[in-house]
Amino acid sequence: MRELTVGPDTVVLGIETSCDETAAAIVMGGTDIVSSVVSSQIDLHAEFGGVVPEIASRAHLEMLNPVVARAIVEAGVDESRIDAIACTIGPGLIGALLVGVSGAKAYSLAWDVPFVGVNHLEAHLYSALLEDPSLELPLVVLLVSGGHTMLVEMRDHGAYRLLGQTIDDAAGEAFDKVARFLGLGYPGGPAIDAVALHGDPEAIRFPRAVPEGLDFSFSGLKTAVVNYVRAHPDVSSADVAASFQAAVVDVLVTKARRAAREIGATGIALGGGVAANSLLREELLGACAEDGIRGFLPSRAMCTDNAAMIASCGWYRLRSDGATPLDVGALPNLRLPLLAS
Amino acid sequence: MGGALGAPRGGDGGVAMLILGIETATDQVGVALSAGGAVVASFEVARGRRHAETLAPAIEFVCRQAEVRLDELAVVAVDVGPGLFTGMRVGLATATSLAQALRIPMIGRSSLDLLAFPCRHADRVVVPVIDARKGEVFWAMYRQVPGGVQRVVEPTVGSVDDLVADLLARSEEVLLVGDGADRYLEEIQQGYRCESIDGARPSAVPLVQLAHAQALREDWVNPREIEPIYLRPPDAQISWVTRRERP
Ligand SMILES: [Zn+2]
């Protein structure tokens, strides 16, 4: 394999297949997104109200090569300009991850360029930096998605501390379950976001569960919604959705700003699918302005799963740790690498 | 990338045509390399680490030992199943991505073909049987023809009872082969008198042999035309547990 000095001209092809998006992107120098292609499988899973692993894996296999081809065409670069292949190795659905990892290794072999395995959670942290490289560390990243709800202190590249996380359901999971209960469809996040626009967020005062420290809990809230609707069958779904969303956002923003105060962060960045929620974006910006710190909202495309964040994170990992051996497998339960303290 | 396929390298005269074969449809991982139809290297492992960990290093090893650079390949051949879905996809994603990146054509063969071909000198109908888990098997039937075998029953999935019923309906002398035959031999033999070859798995060696004959006829496809043979609809179980584990 040819020697690679990682620098501002280094072109990384990123590949992401950990859940229900097949994505490929070309990123130069770690932050310059040259192309980013995402093929979503939402329609395939909608009738099941959640991601079906085998359906996801089949669709990834079908879409992987076309999506990579399109990312290269849209980038307008010759594939000989690609210096490295970065790919999500975990966490995620094992069968889905394996499609991307296998393809990525094959591209690495065929083009004789390094392969670098990327932690999907770490890549979400980079999605904030990708669109605003002027952000200064330390930063609090509120990572909220269908599988995760975490507050992470990003001290430096590769140096993270977990400040708090959910002790039961992830925020996105609560959105999906409540949306399903209200018959609003799948995925729950956008469905509730849309319906809530027509409802009164103060119509119902749902409980704000506040476990110790900076942790979260959403299962009680979900139960409260179910109990309330059963007791008040004529309640407007829009009011329930708006009041539920207000409760989730309230808890997320309160804890995020407390976290920022505790570590003296320069700002708070959002990441993960739930970061596309309109109310969360609005409230977080307001809170940051009040506290005199920066609030950073990546574009919705960068919040949800994409390969630009994988390529970006891959560039940093390659620069600090070098290539990943080709005998690495997919790691469905991979965790965020954390500092000891 | 994409676009029309050129003629494979080494297709005519001079240089021997190089074909890489990838096989991951059962619990075995196999890679073979042929030059002008002769198998010049092969790697096979039936236990230990899983497909995804083993396959790419195996391709690298086989090519390096045979002193072949990947950009010299003319065709990538792959086992398209039926078999264990996750393993199959490791081979398929690897093979199609290699072919796409190298801009070379592909040849896909069924795992059942790969089991039947080595039995081309047998004197009876060959029935490859692959373990499909969940109490089911994949099977097909082949008859000997000059130089090889010809499929007479298309790949099917069903219970062991379904297989026995199919054998009874045809009532021919058969030879069973494959991990499904190994696992359910007693059960099958209770319903139908037959013999089996023990321990056979679909292998990358017959894959490159079959692919070479096909490549001589230019009977190949674009990587995007390679279709896995699943034979079973996806299991539509969603679980909040698996969902929780993902970001
Ligand atoms: Zn994600």
Coordinates of C-alpha atoms and ligand atoms in Angstrom, one line a residue:
Chain A
M1 CA 0.0 0.0 0.0
R2 CA 1.3 3.4 -0.8
E3 CA 2.4 5.7 2.0
L4 CA 0.0 8.5 2.9
T5 CA 0.6 11.8 4.5
V6 CA -2.7 13.0 5.8
G7 CA -3.1 16.7 5.0
P8 CA -5.5 19.4 3.6
D9 CA -5.4 17.7 0.2
T10 CA -6.2 14.2 1.4
V11 CA -9.4 13.0 -0.2
V12 CA -11.4 10.4 1.8
L13 CA -14.3 8.4 0.4
G14 CA -16.7 7.8 3.3
I15 CA -19.2 4.9 3.5
E16 CA -22.1 4.5 6.0
T17 CA -24.5 1.5 6.2
S18 CA -25.1 1.1 10.0
C19 CA -28.9 1.4 10.0
D20 CA -31.4 2.5 7.3
E21 CA -29.4 4.9 5.2
T22 CA -26.9 3.8 2.5
A23 CA -24.5 6.7 2.2
A24 CA -21.3 7.7 0.5
A25 CA -19.4 11.0 0.4
I26 CA -16.2 12.5 -0.7
V27 CA -14.5 14.9 1.8
M28 CA -11.2 16.7 1.3
G29 CA -8.9 17.7 4.2
G30 CA -11.3 16.5 6.8
T31 CA -13.9 19.3 6.5
D32 CA -14.5 20.1 2.8
I33 CA -17.5 18.2 1.7
V34 CA -17.1 17.6 -2.0
S35 CA -20.1 15.3 -2.4
S36 CA -22.5 13.6 -0.1
V37 CA -25.1 11.1 -1.3
V38 CA -27.7 9.4 1.0
S39 CA -30.2 6.8 -0.1
S40 CA -32.8 6.4 2.6
Q41 CA -34.8 3.2 3.2
I42 CA -37.5 4.9 5.3
D43 CA -40.2 3.9 2.9
L44 CA -39.1 0.2 3.0
H45 CA -39.5 0.1 6.8
A46 CA -42.5 2.5 7.3
E47 CA -45.1 -0.3 7.2
F48 CA -43.3 -2.1 10.1
G49 CA -43.0 1.0 12.3
G50 CA -39.3 0.4 12.8
V51 CA -36.2 -0.7 11.0
V52 CA -36.3 -4.4 9.9
P53 CA -32.7 -5.6 9.9
E54 CA -32.9 -8.1 7.0
I55 CA -34.7 -5.6 4.8
A56 CA -32.1 -3.0 5.6
S57 CA -29.2 -5.4 4.8
R58 CA -30.7 -6.4 1.4
A59 CA -31.3 -2.7 0.5
H60 CA -27.8 -1.8 1.5
L61 CA -26.3 -4.5 -0.8
E62 CA -28.5 -3.2 -3.7
M63 CA -27.6 0.5 -3.1
L64 CA -24.0 0.4 -2.0
N65 CA -22.3 0.5 -5.4
P66 CA -24.7 2.9 -7.1
V67 CA -24.4 5.3 -4.1
V68 CA -20.6 5.2 -4.2
A69 CA -20.6 5.7 -8.0
R70 CA -22.9 8.7 -7.6
A71 CA -20.7 10.3 -4.8
I72 CA -17.7 10.0 -7.1
V73 CA -19.6 11.4 -10.1
E74 CA -21.1 14.3 -8.1
A75 CA -17.7 15.1 -6.6
G76 CA -16.3 15.5 -10.2
V77 CA -13.0 13.9 -9.1
D78 CA -11.3 11.0 -10.8
E79 CA -11.3 7.9 -8.5
S80 CA -7.5 7.9 -8.7
R81 CA -7.7 11.1 -6.5
I82 CA -9.2 9.0 -3.6
D83 CA -6.5 8.7 -0.9
A84 CA -8.4 6.6 1.7
I85 CA -11.7 4.7 2.3
A86 CA -13.4 5.4 5.7
C87 CA -16.3 3.3 6.7
T88 CA -18.6 2.9 9.8
I89 CA -17.6 -0.3 11.6
G90 CA -20.1 0.2 14.5
P91 CA -22.3 0.6 16.4
G92 CA -25.3 -0.5 14.4
L93 CA -27.1 -3.5 12.9
I94 CA -24.6 -6.2 12.3
G95 CA -25.9 -7.3 8.9
A96 CA -26.2 -3.8 7.7
L97 CA -22.7 -2.8 8.9
L98 CA -21.1 -5.8 7.2
V99 CA -22.3 -4.7 3.7
G100 CA -20.5 -1.4 4.0
V101 CA -17.4 -2.8 5.7
S102 CA -17.0 -5.5 3.0
G103 CA -17.5 -3.0 0.2
A104 CA -15.1 -0.5 1.8
K105 CA -12.4 -3.0 2.2
A106 CA -12.8 -4.1 -1.5
Y107 CA -12.4 -0.5 -2.7
S108 CA -9.4 -0.2 -0.5
L109 CA -7.8 -3.3 -2.0
A110 CA -8.8 -2.4 -5.6
W111 CA -7.4 1.1 -5.4
D112 CA -4.5 0.3 -3.1
V113 CA -5.4 2.9 -0.6
P114 CA -5.8 2.7 3.2
F115 CA -9.0 1.5 4.9
V116 CA -10.0 3.3 8.1
G117 CA -12.8 2.0 10.4
V118 CA -14.9 4.7 11.9
N119 CA -17.1 4.8 15.1
H120 CA -20.5 6.0 14.0
L121 CA -21.0 7.9 17.3
E122 CA -17.7 9.7 17.0
A123 CA -18.6 10.6 13.5
H124 CA -21.8 12.3 14.7
L125 CA -19.7 14.5 16.9
Y126 CA -17.7 15.5 13.8
S127 CA -20.9 16.4 11.9
A128 CA -21.0 19.6 14.0
L129 CA -17.4 20.6 13.3
L130 CA -17.8 19.7 9.6
E131 CA -20.0 22.7 8.9
D132 CA -18.4 25.2 11.2
P133 CA -14.6 24.5 11.6
S134 CA -14.4 27.8 13.6
L135 CA -16.1 26.1 16.5
E136 CA -13.7 26.0 19.5
L137 CA -13.2 23.1 21.9
P138 CA -14.2 22.2 24.5
L139 CA -17.7 21.7 23.2
V140 CA -20.8 20.0 24.5
V141 CA -22.4 17.8 21.9
L142 CA -26.0 16.8 22.5
L143 CA -26.3 13.6 20.5
V144 CA -29.9 12.6 20.1
S145 CA -31.2 9.9 17.8
G146 CA -33.3 6.8 17.6
G147 CA -30.7 4.8 19.5
H148 CA -28.9 7.3 21.6
T149 CA -29.3 10.3 23.9
M150 CA -26.0 11.5 25.2
L151 CA -24.2 14.6 26.3
V152 CA -20.6 14.4 25.3
E153 CA -17.8 16.7 26.2
M154 CA -15.5 17.1 23.1
R155 CA -12.2 18.2 24.7
D156 CA -10.1 17.6 21.7
H157 CA -10.0 15.4 18.6
G158 CA -10.3 11.9 19.9
A159 CA -10.7 13.0 23.5
Y160 CA -14.3 12.7 24.7
R161 CA -16.0 12.4 28.1
L162 CA -19.5 11.1 28.6
L163 CA -21.4 13.7 30.7
G164 CA -24.8 12.1 30.7
Q165 CA -27.0 9.6 28.8
T166 CA -30.4 8.1 28.9
I167 CA -31.1 5.5 31.5
D168 CA -33.9 3.9 29.5
D169 CA -35.4 4.9 26.1
A170 CA -33.5 7.1 23.6
A171 CA -35.2 10.3 22.7
G172 CA -35.8 9.2 19.1
E173 CA -37.2 5.9 20.4
A174 CA -39.7 7.8 22.6
F175 CA -40.7 9.9 19.5
D176 CA -41.2 6.7 17.5
K177 CA -43.3 5.0 20.2
V178 CA -45.5 8.0 20.9
A179 CA -46.0 8.6 17.2
R180 CA -47.0 5.0 16.7
F181 CA -49.4 5.2 19.7
L182 CA -51.0 8.4 18.3
G183 CA -51.2 6.8 14.8
L184 CA -49.0 9.5 13.3
G185 CA -46.8 7.2 11.3
Y186 CA -43.1 6.4 11.0
P187 CA -40.5 7.8 11.6
G188 CA -41.9 9.4 14.7
G189 CA -39.6 12.4 14.9
P190 CA -40.7 14.2 11.8
A191 CA -44.3 13.1 12.2
I192 CA -44.6 14.6 15.7
D193 CA -42.6 17.7 14.7
A194 CA -45.2 18.3 11.9
V195 CA -48.3 17.6 13.9
A196 CA -47.1 19.6 16.9
L197 CA -47.1 22.8 14.8
H198 CA -50.9 22.7 15.0
G199 CA -51.1 21.9 18.7
D200 CA -50.7 23.8 22.0
P201 CA -47.4 22.8 23.8
E202 CA -48.9 24.0 27.1
A203 CA -52.2 22.1 26.7
I204 CA -51.0 19.2 28.9
R205 CA -48.2 19.4 31.5
F206 CA -46.4 16.1 31.1
P207 CA -43.9 15.2 33.8
R208 CA -40.2 16.2 33.2
A209 CA -38.2 13.3 34.6
V210 CA -34.9 14.5 35.9
P211 CA -32.7 11.7 37.0
E212 CA -29.4 12.4 38.9
G213 CA -26.8 14.6 37.3
L214 CA -26.9 14.9 33.5
D215 CA -28.7 11.6 32.7
F216 CA -32.0 11.4 31.0
S217 CA -35.1 9.2 31.3
F218 CA -37.9 9.1 28.8
S219 CA -39.9 5.9 29.5
G220 CA -42.0 7.6 32.2
L221 CA -42.9 10.4 29.8
K222 CA -44.0 7.8 27.2
T223 CA -46.2 6.1 29.8
A224 CA -47.6 9.4 30.9
V225 CA -48.7 10.1 27.3
V226 CA -50.3 6.7 27.0
N227 CA -52.2 7.1 30.3
Y228 CA -53.3 10.6 29.5
V229 CA -54.7 9.7 26.1
R230 CA -56.5 6.6 27.6
A231 CA -58.1 8.9 30.2
H232 CA -59.0 11.6 27.7
P233 CA -59.9 9.8 24.5
D234 CA -61.2 13.0 22.9
V235 CA -58.0 15.0 23.3
S236 CA -56.5 16.5 20.2
S237 CA -53.5 14.5 18.9
A238 CA -51.9 17.8 18.0
D239 CA -52.0 19.0 21.6
V240 CA -50.6 15.7 22.8
A241 CA -47.8 15.8 20.3
A242 CA -47.0 19.4 21.0
S243 CA -47.0 18.9 24.8
F244 CA -44.9 15.7 24.6
Q245 CA -42.4 17.3 22.3
A246 CA -42.2 20.3 24.6
A247 CA -41.4 18.0 27.6
V248 CA -38.7 16.2 25.7
V249 CA -37.1 19.4 24.4
D250 CA -37.3 21.0 27.8
V251 CA -35.4 18.2 29.5
L252 CA -32.8 18.0 26.7
V253 CA -32.1 21.7 26.6
T254 CA -32.0 22.1 30.4
K255 CA -29.5 19.3 30.8
A256 CA -27.4 20.5 27.9
R257 CA -27.0 24.0 29.2
R258 CA -26.2 22.7 32.7
A259 CA -23.5 20.5 31.1
A260 CA -22.0 23.4 29.2
R261 CA -21.9 25.5 32.5
E262 CA -20.3 22.7 34.4
I263 CA -17.4 22.1 32.0
G264 CA -17.0 25.7 30.8
A265 CA -17.8 24.9 27.2
T266 CA -17.5 27.5 24.4
G267 CA -20.8 26.2 23.0
I268 CA -23.3 23.4 22.5
A269 CA -23.6 21.5 19.2
L270 CA -26.4 19.2 18.2
G271 CA -26.1 15.8 16.4
G272 CA -28.2 12.8 15.5
G273 CA -31.5 12.4 13.8
V274 CA -33.6 14.1 16.6
A275 CA -31.4 17.2 16.1
A276 CA -33.5 17.9 13.1
N277 CA -36.5 18.7 15.4
S278 CA -37.6 22.3 14.9
L279 CA -38.5 23.0 18.5
L280 CA -35.2 21.6 19.8
R281 CA -33.2 23.7 17.4
E282 CA -35.1 26.8 18.3
E283 CA -35.0 26.3 22.1
L284 CA -31.3 25.3 22.1
L285 CA -30.3 28.4 20.2
G286 CA -32.3 30.6 22.6
A287 CA -30.7 29.0 25.6
C288 CA -27.2 29.4 24.3
A289 CA -27.9 33.1 23.5
E290 CA -29.1 33.6 27.0
D291 CA -26.0 31.9 28.4
G292 CA -23.6 33.8 26.1
I293 CA -22.2 30.7 24.5
R294 CA -22.3 29.5 20.9
G295 CA -25.2 27.2 19.8
F296 CA -24.4 25.3 16.8
L297 CA -27.0 23.5 14.7
P298 CA -25.7 21.4 11.8
S299 CA -27.9 21.3 8.8
R300 CA -30.6 18.7 8.9
A301 CA -28.7 16.6 6.3
M302 CA -25.7 16.5 8.6
C303 CA -27.8 15.6 11.7
T304 CA -29.2 12.5 10.2
D305 CA -27.0 9.6 9.2
N306 CA -24.7 10.5 6.3
A307 CA -21.2 9.6 5.0
A308 CA -19.7 13.0 5.0
M309 CA -19.3 12.8 8.8
I310 CA -17.8 9.3 8.4
A311 CA -15.2 10.6 5.8
S312 CA -14.5 13.6 8.1
C313 CA -14.0 11.5 11.2
G314 CA -12.0 9.0 9.1
W315 CA -9.6 11.8 8.1
Y316 CA -8.9 12.7 11.7
R317 CA -8.5 9.0 12.7
L318 CA -6.2 8.3 9.9
R319 CA -4.1 11.3 10.8
S320 CA -3.8 10.2 14.4
D321 CA -3.9 6.4 14.3
G322 CA -3.2 5.4 10.8
A323 CA -5.0 2.7 8.7
T324 CA -7.2 0.0 10.2
P325 CA -6.1 -3.6 9.5
L326 CA -8.3 -5.4 6.9
D327 CA -9.1 -8.2 9.4
V328 CA -11.4 -5.9 11.5
G329 CA -15.0 -7.0 11.5
A330 CA -18.2 -5.0 12.2
L331 CA -18.7 -4.1 15.8
P332 CA -22.4 -3.8 16.4
N333 CA -22.0 -2.7 20.1
L334 CA -19.0 -0.4 19.7
R335 CA -19.0 2.4 22.2
L336 CA -17.7 5.9 22.0
P337 CA -14.0 5.9 23.0
L338 CA -13.9 7.9 26.3
L339 CA -11.2 9.5 28.4
A340 CA -10.5 7.7 31.6
S341 CA -11.7 10.5 33.9
Chain B
M1 CA -17.3 4.2 -13.0
G2 CA -20.5 2.7 -14.3
G3 CA -20.7 3.1 -18.1
A4 CA -20.0 0.3 -20.6
L5 CA -17.7 -2.5 -19.8
G6 CA -14.6 -3.0 -21.7
A7 CA -13.5 -6.4 -22.8
P8 CA -11.8 -8.1 -19.9
R9 CA -8.0 -8.0 -19.8
G10 CA -6.3 -11.0 -21.1
G11 CA -9.4 -12.1 -22.9
D12 CA -7.6 -12.8 -26.2
G13 CA -4.3 -14.5 -26.8
G14 CA -1.0 -13.7 -25.1
V15 CA -1.8 -13.2 -21.4
A16 CA -3.7 -15.9 -19.6
M17 CA -7.1 -14.6 -18.4
L18 CA -7.1 -14.1 -14.6
I19 CA -10.3 -14.7 -12.7
L20 CA -10.8 -14.2 -8.9
G21 CA -13.5 -16.3 -7.3
I22 CA -15.2 -15.4 -4.0
E23 CA -17.4 -17.8 -2.0
T24 CA -19.0 -17.1 1.3
A25 CA -22.5 -18.7 1.1
T26 CA -22.1 -21.2 3.9
D27 CA -20.0 -21.1 7.1
Q28 CA -16.9 -21.5 4.9
V29 CA -14.9 -18.6 3.3
G30 CA -13.1 -19.3 0.0
V31 CA -11.0 -17.4 -2.5
A32 CA -9.5 -18.9 -5.6
L33 CA -7.6 -17.5 -8.5
S34 CA -7.4 -19.0 -12.0
A35 CA -5.1 -18.2 -14.9
G36 CA -6.2 -19.3 -18.3
G37 CA -8.6 -21.8 -16.6
A38 CA -6.0 -23.4 -14.3
V39 CA -6.4 -22.8 -10.6
V40 CA -3.2 -21.1 -9.5
A41 CA -4.1 -20.3 -5.9
S42 CA -6.8 -21.0 -3.4
F43 CA -7.6 -20.3 0.2
E44 CA -10.3 -21.9 2.2
V45 CA -11.2 -21.8 5.9
A46 CA -14.3 -23.5 7.4
R47 CA -14.1 -22.4 11.0
G48 CA -12.6 -19.6 13.2
R49 CA -13.3 -15.9 12.6
R50 CA -16.2 -14.9 10.5
H51 CA -16.5 -14.0 6.8
A52 CA -16.0 -10.3 7.1
E53 CA -12.8 -10.6 9.1
T54 CA -11.3 -13.2 6.8
L55 CA -12.3 -12.4 3.3
A56 CA -10.3 -9.2 2.4
P57 CA -7.0 -10.5 4.0
A58 CA -7.6 -13.8 2.1
I59 CA -7.9 -12.0 -1.2
E60 CA -4.8 -10.0 -0.5
F61 CA -2.9 -13.2 0.5
V62 CA -4.0 -15.3 -2.5
C63 CA -3.1 -12.6 -5.0
R64 CA 0.2 -11.8 -3.4
Q65 CA 1.3 -15.5 -3.2
A66 CA 0.3 -16.0 -6.9
E67 CA 2.1 -12.7 -7.8
V68 CA -1.0 -11.2 -9.3
R69 CA -2.0 -7.5 -8.9
L70 CA -5.7 -6.9 -8.5
D71 CA -5.6 -4.5 -11.5
E72 CA -4.5 -7.5 -13.7
L73 CA -7.8 -9.3 -13.0
A74 CA -10.2 -9.9 -16.0
V75 CA -13.3 -11.1 -14.2
V76 CA -14.6 -11.4 -10.6
A77 CA -16.7 -14.4 -10.0
V78 CA -18.9 -14.8 -7.0
D79 CA -21.2 -17.3 -5.3
V80 CA -24.7 -15.6 -5.3
G81 CA -26.3 -18.1 -3.0
P82 CA -28.6 -19.5 -1.7
G83 CA -27.0 -19.7 1.7
L84 CA -26.7 -17.8 4.9
F85 CA -27.8 -14.3 4.1
T86 CA -25.2 -12.3 6.2
G87 CA -22.3 -14.4 4.9
M88 CA -23.5 -14.2 1.3
R89 CA -23.7 -10.5 1.5
V90 CA -20.1 -10.2 2.7
G91 CA -19.0 -12.0 -0.5
L92 CA -21.4 -10.2 -2.8
A93 CA -20.5 -6.7 -1.4
T94 CA -16.8 -7.5 -1.7
A95 CA -17.0 -8.9 -5.2
T96 CA -19.3 -6.2 -6.7
S97 CA -17.2 -3.4 -5.2
L98 CA -14.0 -4.9 -6.4
A99 CA -15.4 -5.3 -9.9
Q100 CA -16.9 -1.8 -9.9
A101 CA -13.6 -0.3 -8.7
L102 CA -11.5 -2.3 -11.2
R103 CA -14.1 -1.7 -14.0
I104 CA -14.2 -5.4 -14.9
P105 CA -17.2 -7.7 -15.5
M106 CA -18.6 -10.3 -13.2
I107 CA -19.9 -13.9 -13.3
G108 CA -22.3 -15.0 -10.6
R109 CA -22.9 -18.7 -9.9
S110 CA -25.3 -20.4 -7.5
S111 CA -23.8 -22.2 -4.4
L112 CA -25.8 -25.2 -5.6
D113 CA -23.9 -25.2 -8.9
L114 CA -20.6 -25.2 -7.0
L115 CA -21.7 -28.3 -5.0
A116 CA -22.9 -30.1 -8.1
F117 CA -20.0 -29.4 -10.5
P118 CA -17.4 -31.5 -8.6
C119 CA -19.9 -34.4 -8.9
R120 CA -19.9 -34.2 -12.7
H121 CA -18.4 -37.8 -13.0
A122 CA -21.0 -39.4 -10.7
D123 CA -23.5 -41.8 -12.2
R124 CA -26.7 -40.4 -10.8
V125 CA -28.7 -37.3 -10.3
V126 CA -26.8 -34.8 -8.0
V127 CA -28.9 -33.1 -5.3
P128 CA -27.0 -30.4 -3.5
V129 CA -28.7 -29.6 -0.2
I130 CA -27.7 -26.5 1.8
D131 CA -28.7 -25.9 5.4
A132 CA -31.1 -22.9 5.4
R133 CA -31.5 -23.0 9.2
K134 CA -35.0 -22.8 10.9
G135 CA -35.5 -26.4 9.9
E136 CA -35.3 -25.7 6.2
V137 CA -33.0 -26.6 3.4
F138 CA -32.2 -25.1 -0.1
W139 CA -31.8 -27.7 -2.9
A140 CA -31.7 -28.2 -6.6
M141 CA -31.0 -31.2 -8.9
Y142 CA -28.4 -31.7 -11.7
R143 CA -27.9 -34.3 -14.4
Q144 CA -24.5 -35.1 -15.9
V145 CA -23.8 -33.7 -19.4
P146 CA -20.5 -33.8 -21.4
G147 CA -18.0 -31.6 -19.5
G148 CA -20.2 -30.8 -16.6
V149 CA -23.7 -30.8 -15.1
Q150 CA -27.0 -29.3 -16.1
R151 CA -29.6 -28.1 -13.7
V152 CA -32.9 -30.0 -14.0
V153 CA -34.6 -28.7 -10.9
E154 CA -34.4 -25.0 -10.0
P155 CA -33.2 -23.9 -6.6
T156 CA -35.9 -24.3 -4.0
V157 CA -36.4 -23.8 -0.3
G158 CA -38.5 -26.0 2.0
S159 CA -38.6 -28.3 4.9
V160 CA -36.8 -31.6 4.9
D161 CA -40.2 -33.2 4.3
D162 CA -40.6 -31.1 1.2
L163 CA -37.3 -32.3 -0.1
V164 CA -38.2 -35.9 0.6
A165 CA -41.5 -35.4 -1.3
D166 CA -39.6 -33.9 -4.2
L167 CA -37.2 -36.9 -4.3
L168 CA -40.1 -39.4 -4.1
A169 CA -42.0 -37.6 -6.9
R170 CA -39.0 -38.0 -9.2
S171 CA -37.9 -41.4 -7.9
E172 CA -34.5 -41.4 -9.5
E173 CA -31.2 -42.6 -8.1
V174 CA -29.6 -39.5 -6.4
L175 CA -26.4 -38.4 -4.7
L176 CA -26.8 -35.8 -2.0
V177 CA -24.1 -33.3 -1.2
G178 CA -23.8 -30.3 1.0
D179 CA -24.1 -29.2 4.7
G180 CA -27.9 -29.6 4.6
A181 CA -27.4 -33.2 3.5
D182 CA -24.9 -33.8 6.2
R183 CA -27.2 -32.3 8.9
Y184 CA -30.4 -34.0 7.9
L185 CA -29.1 -37.2 6.2
E186 CA -30.8 -39.6 8.6
E187 CA -34.1 -37.8 8.3
I188 CA -33.9 -37.7 4.5
Q189 CA -32.9 -41.4 4.3
Q190 CA -35.8 -42.4 6.4
G191 CA -38.1 -41.0 3.6
Y192 CA -36.0 -41.8 0.6
R193 CA -33.2 -44.3 -0.1
C194 CA -30.1 -42.4 -1.3
E195 CA -26.4 -41.9 -0.8
S196 CA -24.4 -38.8 0.1
I197 CA -21.0 -37.4 -0.1
D198 CA -20.0 -36.2 3.4
G199 CA -18.4 -32.9 4.2
A200 CA -18.7 -31.1 0.9
R201 CA -19.2 -27.3 0.8
P202 CA -19.6 -24.8 -2.0
S203 CA -16.0 -23.9 -2.9
A204 CA -14.2 -21.1 -4.8
V205 CA -12.3 -23.7 -6.9
P206 CA -15.3 -25.0 -9.0
L207 CA -16.4 -21.3 -9.0
V208 CA -13.4 -20.2 -11.0
Q209 CA -13.5 -23.3 -13.2
L210 CA -17.1 -22.7 -14.1
A211 CA -16.5 -19.0 -14.5
H212 CA -13.6 -19.6 -16.9
A213 CA -15.8 -21.6 -19.3
Q214 CA -18.4 -18.9 -19.1
A215 CA -15.9 -16.1 -19.6
L216 CA -14.6 -17.7 -22.8
R217 CA -18.2 -17.2 -24.2
E218 CA -18.1 -13.6 -22.8
D219 CA -21.1 -14.6 -20.8
W220 CA -20.6 -12.1 -18.0
V221 CA -22.5 -9.2 -16.5
N222 CA -22.0 -5.7 -15.1
P223 CA -21.6 -5.7 -11.3
R224 CA -25.0 -4.0 -10.9
E225 CA -26.7 -7.0 -12.6
I226 CA -25.4 -9.5 -10.0
E227 CA -28.5 -10.7 -8.1
P228 CA -28.4 -12.6 -4.8
I229 CA -30.5 -15.7 -4.6
Y230 CA -32.3 -15.5 -1.3
L231 CA -35.3 -17.7 -2.0
R232 CA -36.9 -16.5 1.2
P233 CA -38.6 -13.2 2.0
P234 CA -37.0 -11.1 4.7
D235 CA -37.9 -12.0 8.3
A236 CA -39.9 -8.8 9.2
Q237 CA -39.1 -8.9 12.9
I238 CA -38.3 -5.5 14.3
S239 CA -37.0 -5.3 17.8
W240 CA -36.7 -2.3 19.9
V241 CA -33.7 -3.9 21.5
T242 CA -31.7 -3.9 18.2
R243 CA -33.0 -0.5 17.5
R244 CA -31.8 0.8 20.8
E245 CA -28.3 -0.4 20.1
R246 CA -27.9 1.7 17.1
P247 CA -27.3 5.5 16.9
Ligands
ZN1 ZN -26.6 7.9 13.6

